[in-house]
Amino acid sequence: MRLAFALLTALLSTTACAGASSSAGSSTAHGKDCAGVGTSTLPGACIDFAGDGGSWTVAQAAAGIDIPYTLVVETDIAGVVPRPQDAGRCGSPELGGLILFERILDGDETRWCMCDTGLCPSGPNEARTLTTGRSQGSFRWNGVEWQGPSDTNNPQGPPLAPGVYTLEISAVGTVEGRPFEVRNRFTITLTKH
């Protein structure tokens, strides 16, 4: 499992992403709702945050913070097969029909994620149609390091030190047999007081 986690972490850390308000790296035309929002190669889909970042004290983070976001689908998208990004391939379709993967980064290093939730039976994921609309989600975090519970009930790690971190939310898969990636980032600043 540790090898699978290490390989997943290496793969995820090599995938570049533009900032929350940039569309650099996007090769897909979008309508007005997704223009300039994160990066996406899934036509008409994006993950949108209410802003570019936020600031909390370490104590506020320890008490739990919520960062809202929206999955926007500008028009129905047929033939979408979402793919989990966790090591055990346990992720399942949720918000808007995609499998969202949330992680906290310190530079390129993953400091928090649900990367290891144990092993899950892997079966074929059915193609689906994402329907037009806006699905609201929220990332809840208590300011600690963690790689997930695994199948051995891994405890959560220590609190992160004051500094600047990045929340990245992404979804990957195929659409009509072609790979896609939808991704956006939000800056988290943790302060001492």
Coordinates of C-alpha atoms in Angstrom, one line a residue:
M1 CA 0.0 0.0 0.0
R2 CA 2.9 2.4 0.8
L3 CA 4.3 1.8 -2.7
A4 CA 0.9 2.5 -4.3
F5 CA 0.6 5.7 -2.2
A6 CA 4.2 6.8 -3.1
L7 CA 3.4 6.3 -6.8
L8 CA 0.1 8.2 -6.6
T9 CA 1.8 11.1 -4.7
A10 CA 4.5 11.2 -7.4
L11 CA 2.0 11.2 -10.2
L12 CA -0.2 13.9 -8.6
S13 CA 2.8 16.1 -7.8
T14 CA 3.9 16.1 -11.5
T15 CA 0.6 17.4 -12.7
A16 CA 0.8 21.2 -13.0
C17 CA -2.3 23.4 -12.5
A18 CA -2.9 27.1 -13.0
G19 CA -4.2 29.3 -10.2
A20 CA -7.8 29.7 -9.4
S21 CA -8.4 32.5 -11.8
S22 CA -6.2 31.3 -14.6
S23 CA -7.1 29.1 -17.6
A24 CA -3.5 28.3 -18.5
G25 CA -3.1 24.7 -19.6
S26 CA -6.8 24.5 -20.6
S27 CA -7.2 23.3 -24.1
T28 CA -11.0 23.3 -24.1
A29 CA -13.4 26.2 -25.0
H30 CA -15.8 27.0 -22.2
G31 CA -18.9 29.2 -21.9
K32 CA -19.2 32.2 -19.7
D33 CA -19.5 30.3 -16.4
C34 CA -16.2 28.4 -16.8
A35 CA -14.1 30.9 -18.8
G36 CA -10.9 31.5 -16.9
V37 CA -11.9 29.2 -14.0
G38 CA -9.2 26.7 -13.0
T39 CA -8.1 24.3 -15.7
S40 CA -10.3 21.8 -17.5
T41 CA -10.1 19.6 -20.6
L42 CA -13.7 18.5 -20.0
P43 CA -15.7 20.8 -22.3
G44 CA -18.1 23.0 -20.3
A45 CA -17.1 21.8 -16.8
C46 CA -15.1 23.5 -14.1
I47 CA -14.6 23.7 -10.3
D48 CA -15.2 27.3 -9.0
F49 CA -14.3 28.8 -5.7
A50 CA -15.9 31.9 -4.3
G51 CA -12.5 33.6 -4.3
D52 CA -8.7 32.9 -4.7
G53 CA -7.9 32.3 -1.1
G54 CA -8.6 32.8 2.6
S55 CA -6.8 33.2 5.9
W56 CA -7.3 31.5 9.2
T57 CA -5.4 31.1 12.5
V58 CA -4.0 27.7 13.4
A59 CA -6.6 27.6 16.2
Q60 CA -9.5 28.4 13.8
A61 CA -8.3 25.6 11.5
A62 CA -8.1 23.2 14.4
A63 CA -11.7 24.0 15.2
G64 CA -12.6 23.2 11.6
I65 CA -12.9 25.3 8.5
D66 CA -15.2 24.9 5.5
I67 CA -14.2 26.1 2.1
P68 CA -17.2 26.1 -0.3
Y69 CA -16.9 25.4 -4.0
T70 CA -19.1 24.8 -7.0
L71 CA -18.9 22.2 -9.7
V72 CA -20.3 23.9 -12.8
V73 CA -21.6 22.0 -15.8
E74 CA -22.5 24.5 -18.6
T75 CA -24.3 22.0 -20.8
D76 CA -25.1 18.3 -20.7
I77 CA -21.9 16.2 -21.2
A78 CA -22.4 12.6 -22.4
G79 CA -20.0 9.6 -22.3
V80 CA -18.2 10.7 -19.1
V81 CA -16.4 7.9 -17.1
P82 CA -15.0 9.3 -13.9
R83 CA -11.9 7.7 -12.4
P84 CA -10.9 7.6 -8.7
Q85 CA -7.5 9.2 -7.8
D86 CA -6.9 7.6 -4.4
A87 CA -4.4 4.7 -4.1
G88 CA -7.1 2.0 -3.4
R89 CA -9.4 3.2 -6.2
C90 CA -12.2 3.7 -3.6
G91 CA -13.5 7.1 -4.8
S92 CA -17.0 6.9 -6.2
P93 CA -19.1 9.4 -8.2
E94 CA -20.6 12.1 -6.0
L95 CA -21.0 15.9 -6.7
G96 CA -22.4 16.3 -10.2
G97 CA -21.5 12.7 -11.1
L98 CA -17.7 13.2 -10.9
I99 CA -15.2 11.7 -8.4
L100 CA -13.7 14.7 -6.7
F101 CA -10.3 14.4 -5.1
E102 CA -9.3 17.0 -2.5
R103 CA -5.8 17.6 -1.1
I104 CA -3.8 20.2 0.7
L105 CA -0.4 21.0 -0.8
D106 CA 2.7 22.6 0.7
G107 CA 4.6 23.4 -2.6
D108 CA 4.4 20.1 -4.5
E109 CA 4.2 18.0 -1.3
T110 CA 0.8 16.6 -0.4
R111 CA 0.1 17.3 3.3
W112 CA -3.5 16.2 3.6
C113 CA -5.7 14.0 1.4
M114 CA -7.9 10.9 1.4
C115 CA -5.1 9.2 -0.6
D116 CA -5.2 5.9 1.3
T117 CA -8.6 4.6 2.4
G118 CA -7.6 1.0 2.0
L119 CA -8.3 -1.3 -1.0
C120 CA -11.6 -1.4 -2.7
P121 CA -12.9 -3.9 -5.3
S122 CA -12.4 -2.3 -8.7
G123 CA -15.1 -2.7 -11.3
P124 CA -15.8 -0.9 -14.5
N125 CA -17.2 2.6 -14.0
E126 CA -20.2 3.2 -16.1
A127 CA -20.4 6.0 -18.6
R128 CA -22.8 8.7 -17.5
T129 CA -24.2 12.1 -18.7
L130 CA -23.3 15.1 -16.5
T131 CA -26.4 17.3 -16.5
T132 CA -26.3 21.1 -16.8
G133 CA -26.3 22.8 -13.4
R134 CA -24.3 24.0 -10.4
S135 CA -23.6 21.5 -7.6
Q136 CA -22.4 23.0 -4.3
G137 CA -19.7 21.3 -2.3
S138 CA -17.6 22.1 0.7
F139 CA -14.1 21.0 1.8
R140 CA -14.0 20.6 5.6
W141 CA -10.5 20.5 7.2
N142 CA -9.2 20.6 10.8
G143 CA -5.7 21.9 10.0
V144 CA -3.7 18.6 10.3
E145 CA -1.6 16.4 8.2
W146 CA -3.1 13.2 7.1
Q147 CA -3.0 10.7 4.1
G148 CA -6.3 9.0 4.9
P149 CA -7.4 6.2 7.3
S150 CA -6.1 3.3 5.2
D151 CA -7.5 0.0 6.2
T152 CA -5.5 0.2 9.5
N153 CA -7.2 3.3 11.0
N154 CA -4.2 5.6 10.5
P155 CA -4.4 8.4 13.1
Q156 CA -4.4 12.0 11.9
G157 CA -1.1 13.8 12.0
P158 CA 0.1 17.0 13.7
P159 CA -1.3 20.4 12.9
L160 CA 0.3 22.2 10.0
A161 CA 2.5 25.1 11.0
P162 CA 1.6 28.7 10.1
G163 CA 2.3 29.2 6.4
V164 CA 0.7 29.3 2.9
Y165 CA -0.8 26.1 1.6
T166 CA -2.9 25.2 -1.4
L167 CA -6.3 23.3 -1.5
E168 CA -6.5 21.5 -4.8
I169 CA -9.7 19.8 -6.0
S170 CA -9.7 17.7 -9.1
A171 CA -11.6 15.2 -11.1
V172 CA -10.2 12.9 -13.9
G173 CA -11.6 10.3 -16.2
T174 CA -12.5 9.9 -19.9
V175 CA -15.2 11.4 -22.0
E176 CA -16.1 9.6 -25.2
G177 CA -12.8 7.6 -24.7
R178 CA -10.5 10.7 -24.4
P179 CA -8.9 11.5 -21.0
F180 CA -10.0 14.6 -19.2
E181 CA -9.0 16.6 -16.1
V182 CA -10.9 19.3 -14.2
R183 CA -8.8 21.1 -11.6
N184 CA -8.8 24.3 -9.5
R185 CA -6.7 25.6 -6.5
F186 CA -7.5 27.8 -3.5
T187 CA -4.8 29.4 -1.4
I188 CA -5.0 28.8 2.4
T189 CA -3.0 31.0 4.7
L190 CA -2.5 29.8 8.3
T191 CA -1.4 32.4 10.8
K192 CA -0.2 32.0 14.4
H193 CA -2.7 34.6 15.8

